Short mmCIF file of C-alpha atoms in Angstrom, two decimals:
data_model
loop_
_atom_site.label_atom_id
_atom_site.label_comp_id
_atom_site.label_asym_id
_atom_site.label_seq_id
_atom_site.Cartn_x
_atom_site.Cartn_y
_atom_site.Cartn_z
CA UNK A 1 0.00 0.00 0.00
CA UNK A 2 1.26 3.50 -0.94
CA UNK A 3 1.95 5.69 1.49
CA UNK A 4 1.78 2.88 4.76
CA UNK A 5 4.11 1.90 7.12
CA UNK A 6 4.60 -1.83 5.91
CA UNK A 7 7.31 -2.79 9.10
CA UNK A 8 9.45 -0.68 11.51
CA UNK A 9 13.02 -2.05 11.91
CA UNK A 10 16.41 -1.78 13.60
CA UNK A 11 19.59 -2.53 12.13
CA UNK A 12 22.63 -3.04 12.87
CA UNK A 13 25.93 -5.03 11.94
CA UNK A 14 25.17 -7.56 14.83
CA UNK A 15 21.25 -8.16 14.75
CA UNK A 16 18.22 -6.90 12.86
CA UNK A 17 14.78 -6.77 14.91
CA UNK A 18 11.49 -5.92 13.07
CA UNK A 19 7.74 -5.19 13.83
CA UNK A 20 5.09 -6.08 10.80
CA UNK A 21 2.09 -4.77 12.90
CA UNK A 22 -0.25 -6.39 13.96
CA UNK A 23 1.26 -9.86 12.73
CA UNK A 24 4.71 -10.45 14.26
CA UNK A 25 8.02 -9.66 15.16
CA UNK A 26 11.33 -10.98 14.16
CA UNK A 27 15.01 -10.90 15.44
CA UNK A 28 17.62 -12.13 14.18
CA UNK A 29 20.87 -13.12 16.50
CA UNK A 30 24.18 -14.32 15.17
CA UNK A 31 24.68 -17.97 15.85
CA UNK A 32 28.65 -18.79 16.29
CA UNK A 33 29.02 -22.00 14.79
CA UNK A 34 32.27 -23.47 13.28
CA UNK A 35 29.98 -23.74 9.82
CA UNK A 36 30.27 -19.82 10.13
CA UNK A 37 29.19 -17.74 7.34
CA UNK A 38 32.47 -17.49 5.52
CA UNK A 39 31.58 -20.47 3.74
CA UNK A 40 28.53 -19.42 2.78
CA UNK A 41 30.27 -16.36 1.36
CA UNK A 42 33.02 -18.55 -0.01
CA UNK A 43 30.28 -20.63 -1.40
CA UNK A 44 28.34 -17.57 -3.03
CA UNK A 45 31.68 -15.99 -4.62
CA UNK A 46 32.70 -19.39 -6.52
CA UNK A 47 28.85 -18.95 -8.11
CA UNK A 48 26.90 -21.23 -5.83
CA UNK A 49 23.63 -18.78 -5.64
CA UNK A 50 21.26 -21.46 -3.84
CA UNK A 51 21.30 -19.53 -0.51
CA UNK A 52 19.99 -15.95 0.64
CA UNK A 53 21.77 -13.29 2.16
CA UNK A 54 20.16 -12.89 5.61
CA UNK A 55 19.34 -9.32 5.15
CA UNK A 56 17.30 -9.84 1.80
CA UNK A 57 15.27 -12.88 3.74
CA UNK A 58 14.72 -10.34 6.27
CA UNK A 59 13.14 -7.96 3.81
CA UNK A 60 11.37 -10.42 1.89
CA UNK A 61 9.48 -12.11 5.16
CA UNK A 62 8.73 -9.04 6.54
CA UNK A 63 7.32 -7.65 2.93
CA UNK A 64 5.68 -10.76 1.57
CA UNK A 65 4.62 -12.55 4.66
CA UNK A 66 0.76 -11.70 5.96
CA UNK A 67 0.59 -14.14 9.23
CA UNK A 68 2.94 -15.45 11.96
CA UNK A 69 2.69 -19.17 10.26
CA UNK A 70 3.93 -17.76 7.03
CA UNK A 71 7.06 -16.19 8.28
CA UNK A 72 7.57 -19.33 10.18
CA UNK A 73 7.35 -21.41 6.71
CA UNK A 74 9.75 -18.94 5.03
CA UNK A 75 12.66 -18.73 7.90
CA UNK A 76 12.72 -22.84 8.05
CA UNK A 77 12.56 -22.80 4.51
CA UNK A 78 15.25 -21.26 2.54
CA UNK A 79 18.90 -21.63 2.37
CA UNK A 80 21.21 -19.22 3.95
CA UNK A 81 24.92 -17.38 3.58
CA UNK A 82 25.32 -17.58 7.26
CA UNK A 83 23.96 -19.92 10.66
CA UNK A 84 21.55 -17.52 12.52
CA UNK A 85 18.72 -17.37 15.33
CA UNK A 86 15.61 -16.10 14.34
CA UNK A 87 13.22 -15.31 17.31
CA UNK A 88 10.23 -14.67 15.89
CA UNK A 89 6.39 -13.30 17.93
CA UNK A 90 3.15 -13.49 16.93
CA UNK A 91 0.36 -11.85 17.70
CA UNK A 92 -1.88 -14.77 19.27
CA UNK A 93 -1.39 -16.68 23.11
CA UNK A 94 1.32 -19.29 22.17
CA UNK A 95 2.86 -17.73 19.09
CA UNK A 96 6.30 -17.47 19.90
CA UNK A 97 9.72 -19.63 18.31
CA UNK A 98 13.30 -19.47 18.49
CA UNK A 99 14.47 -21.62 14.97
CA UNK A 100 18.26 -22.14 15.31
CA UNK A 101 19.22 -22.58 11.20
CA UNK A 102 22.36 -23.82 9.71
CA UNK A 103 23.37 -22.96 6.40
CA UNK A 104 21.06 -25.76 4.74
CA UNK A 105 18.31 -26.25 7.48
CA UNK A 106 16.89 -25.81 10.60
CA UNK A 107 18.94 -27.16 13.54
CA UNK A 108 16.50 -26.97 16.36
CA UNK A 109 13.08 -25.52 17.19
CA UNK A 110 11.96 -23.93 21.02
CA UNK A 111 8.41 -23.21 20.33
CA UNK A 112 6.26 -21.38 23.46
CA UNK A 113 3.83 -23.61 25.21
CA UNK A 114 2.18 -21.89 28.12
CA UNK A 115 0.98 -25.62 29.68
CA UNK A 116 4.46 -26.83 29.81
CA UNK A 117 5.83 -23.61 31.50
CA UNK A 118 7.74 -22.04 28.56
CA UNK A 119 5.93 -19.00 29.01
CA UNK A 120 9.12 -16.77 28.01
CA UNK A 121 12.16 -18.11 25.62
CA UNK A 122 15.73 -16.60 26.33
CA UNK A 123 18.20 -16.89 23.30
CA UNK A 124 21.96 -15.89 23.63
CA UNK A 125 24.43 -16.22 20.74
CA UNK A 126 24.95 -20.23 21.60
CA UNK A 127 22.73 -22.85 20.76
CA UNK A 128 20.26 -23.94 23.58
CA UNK A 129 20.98 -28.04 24.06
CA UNK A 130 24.25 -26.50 24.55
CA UNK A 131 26.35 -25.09 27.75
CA UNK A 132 27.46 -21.48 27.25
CA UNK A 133 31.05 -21.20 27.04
CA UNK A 134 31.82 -20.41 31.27
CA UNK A 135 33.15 -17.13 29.89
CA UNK A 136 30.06 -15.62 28.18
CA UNK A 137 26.85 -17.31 29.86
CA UNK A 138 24.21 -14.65 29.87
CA UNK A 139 21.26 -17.53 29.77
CA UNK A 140 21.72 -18.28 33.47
CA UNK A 141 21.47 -15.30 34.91
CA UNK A 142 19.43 -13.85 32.37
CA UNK A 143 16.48 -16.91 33.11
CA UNK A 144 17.17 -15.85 37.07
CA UNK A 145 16.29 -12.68 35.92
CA UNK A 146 13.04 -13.65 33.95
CA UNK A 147 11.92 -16.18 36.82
CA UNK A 148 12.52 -13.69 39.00
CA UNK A 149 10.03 -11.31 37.77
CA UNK A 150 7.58 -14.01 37.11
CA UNK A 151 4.84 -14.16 34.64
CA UNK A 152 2.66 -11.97 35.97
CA UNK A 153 4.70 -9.05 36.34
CA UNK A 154 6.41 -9.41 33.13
CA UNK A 155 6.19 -6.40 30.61
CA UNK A 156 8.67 -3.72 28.70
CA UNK A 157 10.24 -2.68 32.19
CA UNK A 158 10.85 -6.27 33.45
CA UNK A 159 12.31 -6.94 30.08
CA UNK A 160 14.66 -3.98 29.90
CA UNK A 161 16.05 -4.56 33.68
CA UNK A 162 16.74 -8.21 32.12
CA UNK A 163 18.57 -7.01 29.13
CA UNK A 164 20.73 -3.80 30.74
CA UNK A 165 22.09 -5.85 33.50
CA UNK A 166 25.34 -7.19 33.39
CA UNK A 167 26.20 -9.68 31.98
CA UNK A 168 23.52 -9.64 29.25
CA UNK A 169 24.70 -5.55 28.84
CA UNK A 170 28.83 -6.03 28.20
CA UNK A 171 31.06 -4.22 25.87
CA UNK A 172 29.74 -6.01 22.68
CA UNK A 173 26.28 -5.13 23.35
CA UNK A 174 25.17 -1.89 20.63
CA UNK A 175 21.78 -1.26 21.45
CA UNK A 176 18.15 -2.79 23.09
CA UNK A 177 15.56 -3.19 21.52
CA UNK A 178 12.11 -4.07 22.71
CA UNK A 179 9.23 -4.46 20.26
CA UNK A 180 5.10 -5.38 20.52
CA UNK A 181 3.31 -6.69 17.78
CA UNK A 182 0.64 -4.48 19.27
CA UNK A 183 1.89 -1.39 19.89
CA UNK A 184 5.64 -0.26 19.34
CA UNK A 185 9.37 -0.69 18.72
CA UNK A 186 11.39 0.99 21.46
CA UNK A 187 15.93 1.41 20.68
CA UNK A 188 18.17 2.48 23.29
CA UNK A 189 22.07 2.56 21.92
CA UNK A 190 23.60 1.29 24.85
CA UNK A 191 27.67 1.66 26.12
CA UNK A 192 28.51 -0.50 28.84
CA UNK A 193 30.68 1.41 31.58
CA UNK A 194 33.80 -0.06 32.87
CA UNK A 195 34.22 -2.17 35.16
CA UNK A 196 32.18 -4.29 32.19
CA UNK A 197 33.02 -7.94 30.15
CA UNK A 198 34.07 -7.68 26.75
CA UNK A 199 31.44 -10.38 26.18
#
């Protein structure tokens, strides 16, 4: 539609996080993986065009996709340049999914599921039937953080405090971003003052 707002977004080098209101929300975290993205890229330059950039999948599910289960379809779907996290948030009780994708396919699936508990999913940079490496775990204290809260008393303040406290804020962290399928995308650039991890 001419002259619409089709999707607000924030960009950087390290993530992308989007809002297509009122449908869904999508982030995408970098997934370190020893099948990095270099040989995607290596792939890509000696003509092997089979996968998508991750920036131009972004664009397209956020342009082309109408519901929650159709961006869902497209991120397990395709083929990409690089391993990756997408975390994406629907609009309906129980529409929430972290997909952890390798190059070719999809790795792993954490869906929401209110009568099992998962009322909240937490996604670092490491995959999640994994430990975190003991010198960047942020999924410990960051779950204390969410339990802590509880349910109830979850919202955009809860989920800031959990974000801007060390260790989930160290030096590597650029900005936070909080977004509602309902009502808004908030950004804070963030700088992490010393005494602070490098990770």
């Amino acid at each position: 539609l001419v002259g619409t707002i089709q999707m607000e977004a924030v960009v950087s080098t390290q993530s992308t996080g989007a809002v297509k209101q009122p449908l869904f929300t999508l982030t995408i975290n970098e997934r370190f993986n020893k099948e990095g993205g270099f040989i995607g890229i290596y792939n890509w330059i000696m003509g092997d065009r089979s996968a998508q950039w991750m920036g131009f999948l972004t664009r397209d599910v956020m342009t082309n996709a109408n519901s929650y289960s159709e961006a869902k379809d497209m991120l397990m779907k395709k083929e990409l340049l690089a391993p990756a996290y997408y975390i994406l948030g629907g609009n309906s009780t129980g529409e929430g999914v972290v997909i952890t994708r390798s190059l070719k396919k999809v790795e792993d699936v954490q869906s929401l599921n209110i009568t099992e508990g998962r009322w909240y999913l937490l996604q670092t940079n490491y995959d999640p039937w994994e430990d975190c490496p003991f010198y960047d775990d942020r999924r410990t204290p960051g779950n204390i953080c969410v339990k802590q809260w509880g349910q109830e008393n979850f919202g955009f303040k809860s989920l800031f405090n959990v974000l801007t406290t060390k260790p989930n804020l160290n030096k590597l962290t650029v900005y936070t971003s909080l977004m509602s399928v309902r009502d808004e995308i908030q950004t804070w650039l963030q700088d992490c003052k010393t005494p602070c991890t490098p990770w």
